[in-house]
mmCIF file of C-alpha atoms in Angstrom:
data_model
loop_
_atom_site.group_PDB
_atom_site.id
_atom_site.type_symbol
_atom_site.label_atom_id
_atom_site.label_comp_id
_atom_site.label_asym_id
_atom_site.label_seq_id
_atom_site.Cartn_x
_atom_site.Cartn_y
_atom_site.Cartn_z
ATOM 1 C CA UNK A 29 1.965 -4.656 -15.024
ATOM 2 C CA UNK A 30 -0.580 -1.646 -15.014
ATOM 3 C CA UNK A 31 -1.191 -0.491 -18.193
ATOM 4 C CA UNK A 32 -3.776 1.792 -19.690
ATOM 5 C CA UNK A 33 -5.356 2.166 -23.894
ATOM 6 C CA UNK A 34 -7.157 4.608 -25.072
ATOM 7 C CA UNK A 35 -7.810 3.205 -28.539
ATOM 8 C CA UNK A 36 -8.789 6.227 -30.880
ATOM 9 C CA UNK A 37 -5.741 8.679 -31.283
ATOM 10 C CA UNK A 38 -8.080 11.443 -32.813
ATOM 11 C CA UNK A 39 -11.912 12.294 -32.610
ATOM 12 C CA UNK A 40 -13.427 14.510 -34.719
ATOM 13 C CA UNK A 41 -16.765 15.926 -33.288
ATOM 14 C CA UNK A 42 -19.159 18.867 -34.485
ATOM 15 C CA UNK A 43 -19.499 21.175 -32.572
ATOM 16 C CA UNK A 44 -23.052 20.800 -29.872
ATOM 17 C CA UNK A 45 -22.395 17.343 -30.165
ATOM 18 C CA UNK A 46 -21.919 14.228 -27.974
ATOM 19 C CA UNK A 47 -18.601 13.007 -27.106
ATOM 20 C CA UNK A 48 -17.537 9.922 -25.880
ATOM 21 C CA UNK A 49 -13.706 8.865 -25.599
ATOM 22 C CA UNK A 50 -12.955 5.216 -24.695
ATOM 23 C CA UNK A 51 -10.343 4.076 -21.705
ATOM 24 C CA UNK A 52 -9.331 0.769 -21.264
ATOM 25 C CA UNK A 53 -7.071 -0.569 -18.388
ATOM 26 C CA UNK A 54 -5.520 -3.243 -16.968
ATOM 27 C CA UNK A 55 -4.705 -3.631 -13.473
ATOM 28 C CA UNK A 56 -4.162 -6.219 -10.768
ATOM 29 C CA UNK A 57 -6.321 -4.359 -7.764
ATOM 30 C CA UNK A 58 -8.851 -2.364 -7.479
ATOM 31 C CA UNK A 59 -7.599 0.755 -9.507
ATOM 32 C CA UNK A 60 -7.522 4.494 -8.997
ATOM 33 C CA UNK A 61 -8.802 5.846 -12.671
ATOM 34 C CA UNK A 62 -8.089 9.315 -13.778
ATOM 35 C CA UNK A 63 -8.714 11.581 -16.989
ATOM 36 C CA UNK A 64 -6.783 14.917 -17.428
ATOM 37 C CA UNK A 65 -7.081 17.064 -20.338
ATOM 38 C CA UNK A 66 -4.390 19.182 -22.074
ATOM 39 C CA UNK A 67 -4.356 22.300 -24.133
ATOM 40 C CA UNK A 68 -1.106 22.741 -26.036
ATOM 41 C CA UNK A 69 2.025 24.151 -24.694
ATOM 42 C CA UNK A 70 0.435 23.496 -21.434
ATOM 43 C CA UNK A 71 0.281 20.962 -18.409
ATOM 44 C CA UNK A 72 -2.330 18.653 -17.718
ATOM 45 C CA UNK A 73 -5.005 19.359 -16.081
ATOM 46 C CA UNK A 74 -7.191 17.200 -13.880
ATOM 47 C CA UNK A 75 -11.001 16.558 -15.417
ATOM 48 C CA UNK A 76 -12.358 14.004 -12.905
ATOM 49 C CA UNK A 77 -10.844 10.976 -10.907
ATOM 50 C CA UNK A 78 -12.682 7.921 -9.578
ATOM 51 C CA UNK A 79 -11.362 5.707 -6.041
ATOM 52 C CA UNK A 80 -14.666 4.301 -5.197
ATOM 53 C CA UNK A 81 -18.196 4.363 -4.506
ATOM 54 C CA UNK A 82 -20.764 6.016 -7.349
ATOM 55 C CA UNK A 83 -19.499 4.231 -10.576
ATOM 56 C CA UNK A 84 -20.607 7.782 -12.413
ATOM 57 C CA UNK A 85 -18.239 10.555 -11.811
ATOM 58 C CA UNK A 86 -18.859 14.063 -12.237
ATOM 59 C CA UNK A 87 -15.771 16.308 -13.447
ATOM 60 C CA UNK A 88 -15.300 19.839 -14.250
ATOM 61 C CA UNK A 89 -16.240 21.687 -17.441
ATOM 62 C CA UNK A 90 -19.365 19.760 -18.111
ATOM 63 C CA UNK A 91 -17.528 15.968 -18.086
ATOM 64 C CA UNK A 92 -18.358 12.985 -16.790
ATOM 65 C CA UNK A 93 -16.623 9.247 -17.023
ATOM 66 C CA UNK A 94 -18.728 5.732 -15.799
ATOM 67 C CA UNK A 95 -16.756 3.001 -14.025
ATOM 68 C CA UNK A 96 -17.159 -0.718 -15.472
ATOM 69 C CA UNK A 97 -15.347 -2.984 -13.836
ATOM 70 C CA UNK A 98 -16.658 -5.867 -15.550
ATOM 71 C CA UNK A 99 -15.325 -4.483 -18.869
ATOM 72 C CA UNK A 100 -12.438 -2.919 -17.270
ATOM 73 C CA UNK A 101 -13.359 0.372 -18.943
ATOM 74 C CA UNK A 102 -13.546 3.631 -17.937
ATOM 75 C CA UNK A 103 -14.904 6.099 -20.543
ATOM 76 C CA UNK A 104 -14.703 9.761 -20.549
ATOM 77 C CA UNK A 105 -18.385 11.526 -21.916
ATOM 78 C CA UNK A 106 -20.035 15.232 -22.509
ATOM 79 C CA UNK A 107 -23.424 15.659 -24.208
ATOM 80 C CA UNK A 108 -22.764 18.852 -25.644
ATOM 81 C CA UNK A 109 -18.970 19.719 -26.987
ATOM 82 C CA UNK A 110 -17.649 23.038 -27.373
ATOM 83 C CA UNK A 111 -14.987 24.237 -29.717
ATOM 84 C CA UNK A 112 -13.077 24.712 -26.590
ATOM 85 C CA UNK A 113 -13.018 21.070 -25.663
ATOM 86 C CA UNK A 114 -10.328 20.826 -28.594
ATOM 87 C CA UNK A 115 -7.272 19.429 -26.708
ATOM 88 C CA UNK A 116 -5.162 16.273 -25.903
ATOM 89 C CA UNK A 117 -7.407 13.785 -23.523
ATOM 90 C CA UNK A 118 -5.464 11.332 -21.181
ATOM 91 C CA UNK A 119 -6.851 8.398 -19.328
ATOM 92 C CA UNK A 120 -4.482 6.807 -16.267
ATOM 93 C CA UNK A 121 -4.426 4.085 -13.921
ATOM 94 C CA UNK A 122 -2.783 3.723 -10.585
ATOM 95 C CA UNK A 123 -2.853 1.603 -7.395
ATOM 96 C CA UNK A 124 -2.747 4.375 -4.851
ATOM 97 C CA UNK A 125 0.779 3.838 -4.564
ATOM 98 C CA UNK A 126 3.947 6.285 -4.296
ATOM 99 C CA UNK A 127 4.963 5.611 -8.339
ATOM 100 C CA UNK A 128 2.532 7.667 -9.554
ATOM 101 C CA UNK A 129 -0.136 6.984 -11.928
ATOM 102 C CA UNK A 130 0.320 4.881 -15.736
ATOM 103 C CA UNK A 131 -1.071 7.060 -18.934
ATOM 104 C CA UNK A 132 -2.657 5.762 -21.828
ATOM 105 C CA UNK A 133 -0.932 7.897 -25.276
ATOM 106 C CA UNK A 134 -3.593 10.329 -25.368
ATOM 107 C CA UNK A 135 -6.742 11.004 -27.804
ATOM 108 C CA UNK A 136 -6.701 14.319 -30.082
ATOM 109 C CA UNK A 137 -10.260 15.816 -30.083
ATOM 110 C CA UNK A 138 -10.957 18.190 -33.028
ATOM 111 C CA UNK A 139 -14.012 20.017 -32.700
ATOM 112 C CA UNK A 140 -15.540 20.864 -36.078
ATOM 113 C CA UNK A 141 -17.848 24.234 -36.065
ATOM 114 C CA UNK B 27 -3.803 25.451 -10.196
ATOM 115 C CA UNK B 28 -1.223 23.642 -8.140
ATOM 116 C CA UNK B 29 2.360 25.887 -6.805
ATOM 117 C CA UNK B 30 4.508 24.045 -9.238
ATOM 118 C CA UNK B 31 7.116 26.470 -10.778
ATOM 119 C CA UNK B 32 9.460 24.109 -13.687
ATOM 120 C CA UNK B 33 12.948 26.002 -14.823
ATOM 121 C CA UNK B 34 13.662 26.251 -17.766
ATOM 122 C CA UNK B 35 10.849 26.620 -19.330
ATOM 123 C CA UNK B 36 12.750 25.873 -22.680
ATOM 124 C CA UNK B 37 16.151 24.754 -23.483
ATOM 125 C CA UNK B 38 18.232 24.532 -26.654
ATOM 126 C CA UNK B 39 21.646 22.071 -25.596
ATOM 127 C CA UNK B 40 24.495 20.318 -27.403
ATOM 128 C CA UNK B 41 24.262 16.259 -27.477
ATOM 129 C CA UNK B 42 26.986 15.332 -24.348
ATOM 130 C CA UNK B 43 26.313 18.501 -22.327
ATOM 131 C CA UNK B 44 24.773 17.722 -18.619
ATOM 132 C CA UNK B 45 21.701 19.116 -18.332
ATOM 133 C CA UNK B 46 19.424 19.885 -15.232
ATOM 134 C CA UNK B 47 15.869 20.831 -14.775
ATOM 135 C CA UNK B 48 14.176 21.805 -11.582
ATOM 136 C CA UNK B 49 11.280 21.797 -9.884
ATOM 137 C CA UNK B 50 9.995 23.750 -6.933
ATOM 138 C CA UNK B 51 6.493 23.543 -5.476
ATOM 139 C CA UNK B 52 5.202 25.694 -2.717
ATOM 140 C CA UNK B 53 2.471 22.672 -1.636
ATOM 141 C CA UNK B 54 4.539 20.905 0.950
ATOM 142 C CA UNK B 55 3.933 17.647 -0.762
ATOM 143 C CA UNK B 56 5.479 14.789 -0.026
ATOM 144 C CA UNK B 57 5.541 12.858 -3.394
ATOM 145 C CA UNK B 58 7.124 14.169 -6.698
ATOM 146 C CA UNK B 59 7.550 13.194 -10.254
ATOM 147 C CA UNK B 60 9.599 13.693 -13.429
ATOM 148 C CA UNK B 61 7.759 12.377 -16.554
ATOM 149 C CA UNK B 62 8.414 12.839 -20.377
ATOM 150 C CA UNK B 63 5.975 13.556 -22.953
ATOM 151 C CA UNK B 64 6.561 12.331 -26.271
ATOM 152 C CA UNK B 65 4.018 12.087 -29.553
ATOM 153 C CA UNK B 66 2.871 8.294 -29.125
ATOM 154 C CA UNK B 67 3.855 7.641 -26.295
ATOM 155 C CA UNK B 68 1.658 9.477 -23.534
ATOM 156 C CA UNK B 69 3.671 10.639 -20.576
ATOM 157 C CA UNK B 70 6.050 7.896 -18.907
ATOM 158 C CA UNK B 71 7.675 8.454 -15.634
ATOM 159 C CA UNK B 72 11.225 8.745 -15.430
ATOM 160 C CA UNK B 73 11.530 9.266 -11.433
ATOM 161 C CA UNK B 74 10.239 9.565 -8.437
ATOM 162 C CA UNK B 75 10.905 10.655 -4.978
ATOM 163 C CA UNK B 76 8.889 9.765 -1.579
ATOM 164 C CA UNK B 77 10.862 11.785 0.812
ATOM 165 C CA UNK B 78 13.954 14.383 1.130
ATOM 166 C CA UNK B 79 16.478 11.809 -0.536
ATOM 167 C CA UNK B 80 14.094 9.313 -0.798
ATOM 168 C CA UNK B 81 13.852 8.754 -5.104
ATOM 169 C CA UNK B 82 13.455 5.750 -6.799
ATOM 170 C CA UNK B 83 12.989 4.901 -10.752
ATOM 171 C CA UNK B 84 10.130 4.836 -13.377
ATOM 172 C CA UNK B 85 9.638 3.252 -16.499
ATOM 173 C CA UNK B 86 12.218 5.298 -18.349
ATOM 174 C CA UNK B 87 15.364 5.868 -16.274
ATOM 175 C CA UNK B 88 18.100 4.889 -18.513
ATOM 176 C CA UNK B 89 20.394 8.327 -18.803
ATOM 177 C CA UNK B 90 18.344 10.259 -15.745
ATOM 178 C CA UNK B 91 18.914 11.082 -11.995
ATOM 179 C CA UNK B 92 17.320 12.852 -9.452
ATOM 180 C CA UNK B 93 17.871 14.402 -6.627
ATOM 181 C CA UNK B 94 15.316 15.964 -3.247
ATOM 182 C CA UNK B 95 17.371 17.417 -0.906
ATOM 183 C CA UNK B 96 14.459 19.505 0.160
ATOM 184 C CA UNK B 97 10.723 19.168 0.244
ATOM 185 C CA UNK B 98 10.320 21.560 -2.258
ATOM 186 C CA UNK B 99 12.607 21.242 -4.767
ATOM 187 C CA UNK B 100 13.206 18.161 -7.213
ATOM 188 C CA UNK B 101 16.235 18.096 -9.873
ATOM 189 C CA UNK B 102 16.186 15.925 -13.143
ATOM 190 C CA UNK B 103 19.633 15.741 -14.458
ATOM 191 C CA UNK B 104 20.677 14.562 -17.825
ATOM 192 C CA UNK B 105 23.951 13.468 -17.331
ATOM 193 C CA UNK B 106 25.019 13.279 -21.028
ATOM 194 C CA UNK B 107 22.294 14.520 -23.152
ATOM 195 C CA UNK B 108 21.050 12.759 -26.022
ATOM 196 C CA UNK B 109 19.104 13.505 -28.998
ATOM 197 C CA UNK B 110 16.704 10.804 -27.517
ATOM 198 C CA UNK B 111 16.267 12.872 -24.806
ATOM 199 C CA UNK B 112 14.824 15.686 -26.618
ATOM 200 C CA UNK B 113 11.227 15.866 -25.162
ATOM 201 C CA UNK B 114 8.810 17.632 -23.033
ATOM 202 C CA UNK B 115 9.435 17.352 -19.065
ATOM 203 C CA UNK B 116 6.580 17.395 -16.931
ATOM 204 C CA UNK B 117 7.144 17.842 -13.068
ATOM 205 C CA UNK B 118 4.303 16.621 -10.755
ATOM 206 C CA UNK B 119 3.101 16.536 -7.193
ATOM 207 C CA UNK B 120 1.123 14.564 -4.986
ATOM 208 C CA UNK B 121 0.082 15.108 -0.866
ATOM 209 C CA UNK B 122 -0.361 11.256 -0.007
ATOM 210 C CA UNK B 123 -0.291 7.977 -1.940
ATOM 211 C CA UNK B 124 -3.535 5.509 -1.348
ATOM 212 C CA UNK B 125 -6.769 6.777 -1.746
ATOM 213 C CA UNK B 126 -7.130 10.321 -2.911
ATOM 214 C CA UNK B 127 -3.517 10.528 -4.258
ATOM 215 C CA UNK B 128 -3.942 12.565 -7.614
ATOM 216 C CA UNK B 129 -0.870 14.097 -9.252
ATOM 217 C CA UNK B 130 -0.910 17.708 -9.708
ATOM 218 C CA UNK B 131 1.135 18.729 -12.756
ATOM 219 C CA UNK B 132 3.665 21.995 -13.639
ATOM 220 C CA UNK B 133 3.424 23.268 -17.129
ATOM 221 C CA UNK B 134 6.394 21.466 -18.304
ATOM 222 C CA UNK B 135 9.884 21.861 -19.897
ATOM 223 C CA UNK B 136 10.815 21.985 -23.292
ATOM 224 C CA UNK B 137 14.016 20.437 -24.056
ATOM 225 C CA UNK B 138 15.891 20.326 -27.551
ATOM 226 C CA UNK B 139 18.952 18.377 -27.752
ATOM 227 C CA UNK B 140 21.017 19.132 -31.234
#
């Protein structure tokens, strides 16, 4: 079974600097990797998504995330954080498939000024 | 942002009422999704659907059904509600599954069961 960790449930991070928030999956096939973010009281929104090719993806709002299959990771980065980067931070996994897509619980990011 | 309109928006019910929350999306996509959001535990899918009465189940279906009888509209309905059940819903969308098929979310559904 597909299943997806993110292993830090918060992140504190000063403001103007580097982020880095760590996805782990496990999957059978070649997966479909995803990261949404979300603000609260709101849906999730789509950052950046990776199906194949370029191991480096770009995403909106200044993120990027870097493929490795060989440690079955795929980690979500910025260089420079902004206090409005505070938000909930999902990483999921699917096959491509009709059932959707398997989440990881979610990292907290606190942005400290 | 993706047409995904979720109703209620929030909801205060008794434990053993039926409850149902729906979905309409003005995409014309074929694939839709109920999930729940709760605090550790991420979102988990409850349902699915692949067609107009096409549904099948997700990781969490105990005490859910669904029902598509038309592309645009998808119905989760808590047939006895729970305390359990008290959570956020989160309807989705996706055009095609295989390559390219990301999931489009609503803002979701607030449900309190007392």
């Amino acid at each position: 079974a597909q299943s997806v960790t993110q292993p830090d449930i918060h992140i504190t991070v000063s403001e103007g600097a580097s982020l880095e928030l760590r996805c782990n999956y496990s999957y059978g096939a070649t997966p479909y990797l995803f990261w949404y973010v979300q603000s609260p009281g709101q849906g999730l929104q789509l950052l950046l998504k990776y199906f194949s090719g370029d191991t480096l993806v770009q995403g909106i709002k200044g993120f990027e995330a870097e493929f490795k299959r060989s440690q079955s990771s795929f980690n979500l980065r910025k260089p420079s954080v902004h206090w409005s980067d505070a938000a909930e931070y999902f990483c999921a996994v699917g096959g491509g498939g009709a059932d959707g897509l398997t989440f990881g619980k979610g990292t907290h990011l606190i942005i400290q000024p | 942002d993706a047409g995904i309109t979720q109703s209620p928006r929030h909801k205060v019910t008794e434990t053993g009422t039926p409850v149902t929350l729906r979905c309409h999306q003005t995409e014309n996509h074929r694939y839709m999704y109920w999930y729940r959001q709760d605090p550790g535990h991420g979102l988990r899918l409850i349902h699915y659907s692949y067609g107009v009465k096409d549904t099948d189940k997700g990781e969490v279906s105990d005490g859910y059904s669904v029902s598509r009888s038309k592309t645009e509209d998808f119905l989760l309905t808590l047939e006895s509600a729970t305390s359990s059940q008290t959570s956020v819903y989160f309807c989705a969308i996706s055009d095609r599954a295989g390559s390219g098929n990301t999931i489009y979310f609503g803002e979701g559904s607030w449900l309190t069961v007392v």
